MMTF fields as JSON, N, C-alpha, C and O atoms, coordinates in Angstrom:
{
  "mmtfVersion": "1.0.0",
  "mmtfProducer": "UNKNOWN",
  "numBonds": 495,
  "numAtoms": 496,
  "numGroups": 124,
  "numChains": 1,
  "numModels": 1,
  "chainsPerModel": [1],
  "groupsPerChain": [124],
  "chainIdList": ["A"],
  "bondAtomList": [4, 2, 8, 6, 12, 10, 16, 14, 20, 18, 24, 22, 28, 26, 32, 30, 36, 34, 40, 38, 44, 42, 48, 46, 52, 50, 56, 54, 60, 58, 64, 62, 68, 66, 72, 70, 76, 74, 80, 78, 84, 82, 88, 86, 92, 90, 96, 94, 100, 98, 104, 102, 108, 106, 112, 110, 116, 114, 120, 118, 124, 122, 128, 126, 132, 130, 136, 134, 140, 138, 144, 142, 148, 146, 152, 150, 156, 154, 160, 158, 164, 162, 168, 166, 172, 170, 176, 174, 180, 178, 184, 182, 188, 186, 192, 190, 196, 194, 200, 198, 204, 202, 208, 206, 212, 210, 216, 214, 220, 218, 224, 222, 228, 226, 232, 230, 236, 234, 240, 238, 244, 242, 248, 246, 252, 250, 256, 254, 260, 258, 264, 262, 268, 266, 272, 270, 276, 274, 280, 278, 284, 282, 288, 286, 292, 290, 296, 294, 300, 298, 304, 302, 308, 306, 312, 310, 316, 314, 320, 318, 324, 322, 328, 326, 332, 330, 336, 334, 340, 338, 344, 342, 348, 346, 352, 350, 356, 354, 360, 358, 364, 362, 368, 366, 372, 370, 376, 374, 380, 378, 384, 382, 388, 386, 392, 390, 396, 394, 400, 398, 404, 402, 408, 406, 412, 410, 416, 414, 420, 418, 424, 422, 428, 426, 432, 430, 436, 434, 440, 438, 444, 442, 448, 446, 452, 450, 456, 454, 460, 458, 464, 462, 468, 466, 472, 470, 476, 474, 480, 478, 484, 482, 488, 486, 492, 490],
  "bondOrderList": [1, 1, 1, 1, 1, 1, 1, 1, 1, 1, 1, 1, 1, 1, 1, 1, 1, 1, 1, 1, 1, 1, 1, 1, 1, 1, 1, 1, 1, 1, 1, 1, 1, 1, 1, 1, 1, 1, 1, 1, 1, 1, 1, 1, 1, 1, 1, 1, 1, 1, 1, 1, 1, 1, 1, 1, 1, 1, 1, 1, 1, 1, 1, 1, 1, 1, 1, 1, 1, 1, 1, 1, 1, 1, 1, 1, 1, 1, 1, 1, 1, 1, 1, 1, 1, 1, 1, 1, 1, 1, 1, 1, 1, 1, 1, 1, 1, 1, 1, 1, 1, 1, 1, 1, 1, 1, 1, 1, 1, 1, 1, 1, 1, 1, 1, 1, 1, 1, 1, 1, 1, 1, 1],
  "groupList": [{"groupName": "UNK", "atomNameList": ["N", "CA", "C", "O"], "elementList": ["N", "C", "C", "O"], "formalChargeList": [0, 0, 0, 0], "bondAtomList": [1, 0, 2, 1, 3, 2], "bondOrderList": [1, 1, 2], "singleLetterCode": "X", "chemCompType": "L-PEPTIDE LINKING"}],
  "groupTypeList": [0, 0, 0, 0, 0, 0, 0, 0, 0, 0, 0, 0, 0, 0, 0, 0, 0, 0, 0, 0, 0, 0, 0, 0, 0, 0, 0, 0, 0, 0, 0, 0, 0, 0, 0, 0, 0, 0, 0, 0, 0, 0, 0, 0, 0, 0, 0, 0, 0, 0, 0, 0, 0, 0, 0, 0, 0, 0, 0, 0, 0, 0, 0, 0, 0, 0, 0, 0, 0, 0, 0, 0, 0, 0, 0, 0, 0, 0, 0, 0, 0, 0, 0, 0, 0, 0, 0, 0, 0, 0, 0, 0, 0, 0, 0, 0, 0, 0, 0, 0, 0, 0, 0, 0, 0, 0, 0, 0, 0, 0, 0, 0, 0, 0, 0, 0, 0, 0, 0, 0, 0, 0, 0, 0],
  "groupIdList": [1, 2, 3, 4, 5, 6, 7, 8, 9, 10, 11, 12, 13, 14, 15, 16, 17, 18, 19, 20, 21, 22, 23, 24, 25, 26, 27, 28, 29, 30, 31, 32, 33, 34, 35, 36, 37, 38, 39, 40, 41, 42, 43, 44, 45, 46, 47, 48, 49, 50, 51, 52, 53, 54, 55, 56, 57, 58, 59, 60, 61, 62, 63, 64, 65, 66, 67, 68, 69, 70, 71, 72, 73, 74, 75, 76, 77, 78, 79, 80, 81, 82, 83, 84, 85, 86, 87, 88, 89, 90, 91, 92, 93, 94, 95, 96, 97, 98, 99, 100, 101, 102, 103, 104, 105, 106, 107, 108, 109, 110, 111, 112, 113, 114, 115, 116, 117, 118, 119, 120, 121, 122, 123, 124],
  "secStructList": [7, 7, 3, 3, 3, 3, 3, 7, 7, 3, 3, 3, 3, 6, 6, 7, 7, 3, 3, 3, 3, 3, 3, 3, 3, 1, 1, 7, 4, 4, 4, 1, 7, 3, 3, 3, 3, 3, 3, 7, 6, 6, 1, 7, 7, 3, 3, 3, 3, 3, 3, 7, 6, 6, 6, 7, 7, 3, 3, 3, 7, 6, 6, 6, 6, 6, 6, 3, 3, 3, 3, 3, 3, 4, 4, 4, 6, 3, 3, 3, 3, 3, 3, 7, 1, 7, 7, 4, 4, 4, 7, 3, 3, 3, 3, 3, 3, 3, 3, 7, 1, 1, 1, 7, 6, 6, 7, 4, 4, 4, 3, 3, 3, 3, 7, 7, 7, 3, 3, 3, 3, 3, 3, 7],
  "xCoordList": [-10.93, -11.523, -11.058, -11.007, -10.723, -10.233, -11.392, -12.321, -11.317, -12.277, -11.525, -10.524, -12.005, -11.403, -12.436, -13.569, -12.041, -12.952, -12.33, -11.28, -12.993, -12.504, -13.116, -14.192, -12.398, -12.908, -12.201, -11.194, -12.746, -12.084, -12.729, -12.284, -13.769, -14.435, -15.222, -15.371, -15.725, -16.502, -16.663, -16.396, -17.104, -17.321, -16.193, -15.86, -15.62, -14.52, -14.626, -15.155, -14.125, -14.121, -12.974, -11.965, -13.14, -12.076, -10.791, -10.801, -9.705, -8.413, -8.067, -6.93, -9.04, -8.836, -8.218, -7.834, -8.126, -7.483, -8.338, -9.133, -8.151, -8.739, -7.753, -6.948, -7.825, -7.024, -7.951, -8.682, -7.909, -8.682, -7.822, -6.613, -8.47, -7.793, -8.501, -9.71, -7.743, -8.305, -7.654, -6.464, -8.442, -7.938, -8.352, -9.506, -7.397, -7.652, -7.621, -6.816, -8.485, -8.489, -8.652, -9.136, -8.231, -8.335, -6.985, -6.015, -6.924, -5.715, -4.551, -4.753, -3.349, -2.18, -2.097, -2.114, -2.009, -2.088, -0.973, -1.163, 0.169, 1.343, 1.431, 2.439, 0.435, 0.534, 0.097, 0.304, -0.51, -0.81, -0.783, -0.765, -0.779, -0.686, -2.074, -3.091, -2.096, -3.371, -3.59, -2.64, -4.852, -5.165, -6.364, -7.148, -6.485, -7.671, -8.304, -7.624, -9.603, -10.391, -11.481, -11.761, -12.091, -13.203, -14.262, -13.99, -15.477, -16.601, -17.507, -18.108, -17.594, -18.485, -19.856, -19.963, -20.896, -22.246, -22.31, -21.883, -22.847, -23.008, -21.747, -21.757, -20.653, -19.387, -18.874, -19.321, -17.935, -17.336, -16.304, -15.764, -16.063, -15.057, -13.681, -13.363, -12.866, -11.573, -10.442, -10.62, -9.289, -8.088, -7.636, -7.682, -7.202, -6.68, -5.201, -4.346, -4.92, -3.546, -3.393, -4.373, -2.16, -1.88, -0.514, 0.312, -0.29, 0.997, 1.445, 0.664, 2.71, 3.284, 3.659, 4.491, 3.034, 3.16, 4.592, 5.019, 5.333, 6.672, 7.631, 8.408, 7.578, 8.549, 7.916, 8.623, 6.591, 5.91, 5.928, 5.57, 6.33, 6.383, 4.97, 4.092, 4.737, 3.388, 3.168, 4.108, 1.904, 1.487, 0.273, -0.58, 0.194, -0.886, -1.505, -0.844, -2.794, -3.443, -2.946, -2.616, -2.893, -2.404, -3.234, -2.715, -4.517, -5.417, -5.144, -5.574, -4.438, -4.188, -2.706, -2.343, -1.865, -0.418, -0.019, -0.409, 0.761, 1.195, 0.247, 0.602, -0.952, -1.92, -2.234, -2.464, -2.246, -2.569, -1.314, -0.391, -1.306, -0.197, -0.744, -1.542, -0.315, -0.702, 0.443, 1.613, 0.092, 1.112, 0.532, -0.677, 1.411, 0.909, 1.653, 2.813, 0.97, 1.545, 1.41, 0.34, 2.499, 2.474, 1.985, 1.189, 2.453, 2.125, 0.631, 0.118, -0.065, -1.505, -2.345, -3.571, -1.691, -2.424, -3.338, -4.506, -2.794, -3.605, -2.94, -1.723, -3.781, -3.343, -4.019, -5.18, -3.29, -3.815, -3.807, -3.009, -4.711, -4.691, -4.826, -5.908, -3.725, -3.728, -4.086, -3.407, -5.149, -5.652, -5.556, -6.238, -4.727, -4.54, -5.011, -5.196, -5.199, -5.624, -6.825, -6.845, -7.8, -8.963, -9.759, -9.847, -10.333, -11.117, -12.529, -12.723, -13.506, -14.866, -14.93, -15.757, -14.075, -14.092, -13.528, -13.571, -13.005, -12.576, -13.749, -13.601, -14.899, -16.078, -16.443, -16.64, -16.532, -16.815, -16.887, -16.568, -17.313, -17.146, -15.775, -15.429, -15.01, -13.649, -13.6, -14.1, -12.987, -12.939, -11.492, -10.634, -11.267, -10.006, -10.122, -11.182, -9.033, -9.098, -7.786, -6.707, -7.904, -6.741, -6.498, -7.399, -5.263, -4.91, -4.599, -3.625, -5.432, -5.319, -4.884, -4.745, -4.67, -4.253, -3.016, -2.787, -2.234, -1.07, -1.54, -2.345, -1.016, -1.411, -1.164, -0.578, -1.609, -1.36, -2.122, -3.266, -1.488, -2.073, -3.347, -4.224, -3.454, -4.59, -5.833, -6.878, -5.72, -6.858, -7.731, -7.277, -8.976, -9.915, -10.062, -10.254, -9.977, -10.193, -9.067, -9.2, -7.959, -6.869, -7.111, -6.333, -8.174, -8.455, -9.654, -10.747, -9.423, -10.475, -11.168, -12.223, -10.589, -11.201, -11.475, -10.622, -12.667, -13.086, -13.723, -14.394, -13.498, -14.197, -15.564, -15.959, -16.279, -17.645, -17.679, -18.71, -16.568, -16.484, -16.724, -17.407, -16.155, -16.374, -16.57, -15.875, -17.515, -17.898, -17.042, -16.794, -16.601, -15.849, -16.59, -16.863, -16.909, -17.596, -16.768, -16.441, -16.436, -15.647, -16.524, -16.968, -16.764, -17.616, -16.775, -15.626, -17.367, -16.629, -16.823, -16.275],
  "yCoordList": [-5.254, -4.712, -3.28, -2.495, -2.953, -1.613, -0.694, -1.061, 0.497, 1.54, 2.71, 3.164, 3.196, 4.345, 5.462, 5.258, 6.637, 7.769, 8.952, 9.455, 9.393, 10.528, 11.824, 11.83, 12.905, 14.229, 15.242, 14.936, 16.463, 17.538, 17.929, 18.875, 17.221, 17.596, 18.882, 19.405, 19.387, 20.609, 21.226, 20.599, 22.464, 23.227, 24.242, 24.97, 24.277, 25.199, 25.69, 24.995, 26.877, 27.411, 26.816, 26.383, 26.802, 26.322, 27.093, 28.313, 26.367, 26.955, 26.894, 27.158, 26.55, 26.485, 25.182, 24.344, 25.02, 23.851, 23.262, 23.952, 21.983, 21.273, 20.213, 19.721, 19.863, 18.744, 17.722, 18.023, 16.527, 15.428, 14.634, 14.493, 14.127, 13.287, 11.947, 11.852, 10.924, 9.596, 9.014, 8.7, 8.875, 8.342, 6.887, 6.528, 6.062, 4.64, 4.22, 4.718, 3.322, 2.732, 1.229, 0.731, 0.524, -0.916, -1.534, -1.32, -2.285, -2.985, -2.017, -0.871, -2.468, -1.629, -1.122, -1.896, 0.189, 0.844, 0.443, 0.347, 0.212, 0.03, -1.297, -1.572, -2.123, -3.431, -3.431, -4.414, -2.332, -2.291, -0.855, 0.106, -0.744, 0.551, 1.173, 0.496, 2.455, 3.185, 3.904, 4.267, 4.103, 4.802, 5.708, 5.601, 6.606, 7.472, 7.19, 7.108, 7.049, 6.882, 7.942, 8.556, 8.152, 9.089, 8.558, 7.792, 9.007, 8.594, 9.779, 10.324, 10.165, 11.251, 10.662, 9.473, 11.479, 10.976, 10.332, 10.92, 9.118, 8.428, 7.802, 7.271, 7.861, 7.308, 6.236, 6.125, 5.454, 4.427, 5.049, 6.127, 4.328, 4.782, 4.64, 3.606, 5.697, 5.699, 6.004, 6.667, 5.497, 5.702, 7.155, 7.789, 7.669, 9.038, 9.012, 9.548, 8.384, 8.354, 7.225, 6.75, 6.802, 5.782, 6.041, 6.75, 5.456, 5.644, 4.333, 3.63, 4.019, 2.83, 3.181, 4.053, 2.491, 2.895, 2.805, 3.627, 1.82, 1.574, 2.733, 3.106, 3.303, 4.342, 5.634, 6.583, 5.672, 6.881, 7.123, 8.212, 6.149, 6.337, 6.544, 5.712, 7.653, 7.928, 7.48, 7.312, 7.296, 6.982, 7.842, 8.053, 8.343, 9.254, 8.884, 8.364, 9.169, 9.115, 10.293, 11.344, 10.119, 11.197, 12.464, 13.574, 12.294, 13.446, 14.364, 15.518, 13.869, 14.685, 14.943, 15.69, 14.337, 14.484, 15.936, 16.629, 16.396, 17.782, 18.707, 19.847, 18.228, 19.05, 18.476, 19.226, 17.172, 16.493, 15.891, 15.482, 15.847, 15.228, 14.328, 14.76, 13.082, 12.145, 12.017, 11.989, 11.941, 11.791, 10.997, 10.784, 10.566, 9.855, 10.285, 10.691, 10.192, 10.515, 9.265, 8.973, 8.541, 7.245, 7.34, 6.511, 8.337, 8.44, 8.631, 8.306, 9.166, 9.423, 8.435, 8.54, 7.485, 6.528, 7.254, 6.9, 8.257, 9.122, 9.312, 9.455, 9.308, 9.6, 10.887, 11.138, 11.693, 12.974, 13.013, 12.344, 13.809, 14.118, 15.625, 16.183, 16.27, 17.706, 17.937, 17.451, 18.677, 18.904, 20.384, 21.203, 20.729, 22.116, 22.288, 21.317, 23.53, 23.853, 23.009, 22.409, 22.975, 22.125, 22.597, 23.789, 21.62, 21.876, 21.337, 20.446, 21.845, 21.314, 19.809, 19.128, 19.284, 17.838, 17.015, 15.785, 17.664, 16.954, 16.699, 15.999, 17.257, 17.067, 15.593, 14.941, 15.07, 13.641, 13.358, 14.205, 12.151, 11.631, 10.963, 10.166, 11.292, 10.772, 9.732, 9.953, 8.6, 7.48, 7.108, 7.031, 6.886, 6.346, 4.829, 4.292, 4.132, 2.673, 2.057, 2.596, 0.92, 0.154, -0.996, -1.782, -1.083, -2.106, -3.413, -3.512, -4.394, -5.655, -6.826, -7.946, -6.579, -7.641, -7.199, -6.007, -8.165, -7.869, -7.559, -8.284, -6.465, -6.115, -4.647, -3.937, -4.215, -2.845, -1.829, -2.061, -0.732, 0.279, 0.882, 1.29, 0.94, 1.637, 0.763, 1.238, -0.5, -1.399, -1.371, -1.664, -1.015, -0.905, -2.23, -2.242, -3.325, -4.646, -5.065, -6.061, -4.313, -4.636, -4.078, -4.334, -3.328, -2.656, -3.302, -3.384, -3.755, -4.474, -3.682, -4.088, -2.554, -1.712, -0.332, 0.265, 0.162, 1.439, 2.324, 1.845, 3.62, 4.586, 4.893, 4.334, 5.787, 6.104, 7.176, 7.384, 7.848, 8.86, 10.258, 10.459, 11.215, 12.629, 13.359, 13.099, 14.263, 14.908, 16.14, 16.957, 16.249, 17.415, 18.003, 17.313, 19.277, 19.974, 21.19, 22.035, 21.265, 22.377, 23.168, 22.65, 24.406, 25.249, 26.026, 26.378, 26.283, 27.006, 28.505, 29.257],
  "zCoordList": [10.527, 9.305, 9.11, 10.057, 7.884, 7.576, 7.25, 6.531, 7.792, 7.434, 6.831, 7.385, 5.699, 5.026, 4.991, 4.555, 5.45, 5.503, 4.779, 5.177, 3.705, 2.935, 3.474, 4.072, 3.245, 3.574, 2.691, 2.053, 2.662, 1.944, 0.634, -0.016, 0.235, -1.005, -0.846, 0.259, -1.969, -1.91, -3.276, -4.301, -3.271, -4.496, -4.655, -3.72, -5.833, -6.105, -7.543, -8.41, -7.782, -9.143, -9.949, -9.392, -11.242, -12.114, -11.839, -11.676, -11.794, -11.47, -9.997, -9.606, -9.186, -7.75, -7.296, -8.111, -5.98, -5.384, -4.271, -3.632, -4.065, -2.939, -2.49, -3.28, -1.205, -0.721, -0.089, 0.854, -0.616, -0.068, 0.911, 0.731, 1.938, 2.917, 3.018, 2.81, 3.337, 3.548, 4.788, 4.794, 5.825, 7.089, 7.226, 6.99, 7.61, 7.751, 9.209, 9.996, 9.548, 10.888, 10.731, 9.715, 11.776, 11.71, 11.4, 12.127, 10.34, 9.933, 9.746, 9.343, 10.033, 9.882, 8.457, 7.501, 8.333, 7.041, 6.115, 4.902, 6.672, 5.845, 5.144, 4.494, 5.244, 4.627, 3.175, 2.464, 2.726, 1.305, 0.788, 1.557, -0.494, -1.145, -1.29, -1.14, -1.579, -1.583, -2.898, -3.591, -3.232, -4.459, -4.316, -3.373, -5.279, -5.409, -6.77, -7.793, -6.747, -7.958, -7.956, -6.926, -9.107, -9.172, -10.135, -11.06, -9.864, -10.701, -10.939, -10.013, -12.192, -12.595, -12.921, -13.222, -12.865, -13.164, -14.532, -15.526, -14.582, -15.843, -16.409, -17.519, -15.644, -16.13, -15.186, -14.045, -15.676, -14.834, -13.892, -14.137, -12.819, -11.876, -12.521, -13.107, -12.406, -13.072, -12.099, -11.077, -12.457, -11.659, -11.718, -12.772, -10.581, -10.508, -10.112, -10.817, -8.981, -8.475, -7.476, -6.902, -7.275, -6.275, -5.675, -6.249, -4.513, -3.843, -3.223, -2.582, -3.426, -2.815, -1.384, -1.135, -0.462, 0.936, 1.436, 2.247, 0.964, 1.499, 1.242, 2.121, 0.036, -0.296, -0.799, -1.139, -0.845, -1.271, -2.764, -3.213, -3.536, -4.981, -5.537, -5.305, -6.274, -6.763, -8.203, -8.979, -8.528, -9.891, -10.202, -9.34, -11.44, -11.808, -13.142, -14.041, -13.242, -14.542, -15.361, -14.811, -16.67, -17.529, -17.378, -17.497, -17.116, -17.053, -15.864, -15.863, -14.861, -13.668, -13.427, -12.519, -14.223, -14.037, -14.146, -15.085, -13.181, -13.168, -12.419, -12.12, -12.115, -11.373, -10.002, -9.052, -9.891, -8.63, -8.023, -8.727, -6.7, -5.977, -4.887, -4.055, -4.892, -3.843, -2.856, -3.239, -1.587, -0.557, 0.609, 0.694, 1.497, 2.668, 3.915, 3.857, 5.041, 6.331, 7.185, 7.721, 7.303, 7.962, 9.399, 9.839, 10.13, 11.553, 11.794, 12.865, 10.779, 10.92, 10.114, 10.08, 9.472, 8.628, 7.643, 7.479, 7.005, 6.15, 4.797, 4.686, 3.779, 2.42, 1.967, 2.291, 1.222, 0.744, -0.776, -1.433, -1.313, -2.733, -2.869, -2.69, -3.183, -3.424, -4.881, -5.785, -5.097, -6.453, -6.777, -6.159, -7.728, -8.152, -9.59, -10.323, -9.969, -11.338, -11.748, -12.823, -10.888, -11.129, -12.335, -12.627, -13.025, -14.224, -14.017, -13.19, -14.734, -14.609, -14.838, -14.231, -15.7, -15.963, -14.812, -14.859, -13.786, -12.573, -11.632, -10.63, -11.948, -11.113, -11.041, -12.067, -9.815, -9.619, -8.124, -7.29, -7.818, -6.465, -6.414, -7.286, -5.398, -5.277, -4.156, -3.053, -4.473, -3.545, -3.231, -4.11, -1.973, -1.513, -1.481, -1.16, -1.812, -1.858, -1.413, -1.658, -0.758, -0.341, -1.296, -1.589, -1.778, -2.765, -2.04, -1.293, -2.272, -1.552, -2.42, -1.928, -3.7, -4.603, -5.368, -5.574, -5.779, -6.6, -8.015, -8.599, -8.544, -9.897, -10.17, -9.354, -11.302, -11.724, -10.871, -10.482, -10.595, -9.719, -10.268, -9.508, -11.597, -12.173, -12.324, -12.766, -11.961, -12.092, -10.841, -9.735, -11.046, -9.924, -9.184, -7.968, -9.892, -9.303, -8.352, -7.64, -8.336, -7.427, -6.023, -5.104, -5.87, -4.606, -3.911, -4.471, -2.683, -1.983, -0.902, -0.412, -0.521, 0.509, -0.06, -0.716, 0.197, -0.373, 0.688, 1.603, 0.545, 1.37, 0.789, -0.233, 1.451, 1.031, -0.053, -0.692, -0.257, -1.298, -0.776, 0.229, -1.472, -1.178, -2.502, -3.485, -2.505, -3.759, -4.033, -3.146, -5.273, -5.734, -6.926, -7.908, -6.826, -7.909, -8.31, -7.477, -9.588, -10.105, -11.062, -12.086, -10.724, -11.557, -12.564, -12.298, -13.713, -14.77, -14.664, -15.47]
}
């Protein structure tokens, strides 16, 4: 069974940066691709970024393109989300997810494994 554990959330001022980490244990990490989603209070969970494990090819939501960077470190079974130029609207709980189904990266239903989430708060 795969376990995903996020860390790195916190409180930051607008314009600041945070780096989220997602460490996986259990099943070999490289068998599926990984993504980050976020959920703000009262809103649905939305796609943020994803990475193809085999070659590191990234995918981003338009709202974070140019500000966020997803990366992975194979030797540590870890995925990162570097978040720069943060805005108050980035405030949300951020979830790491393992993509277990064939399909589009931005679809939440393609991900079968989820972490517990880490909170990110951006103050104005």
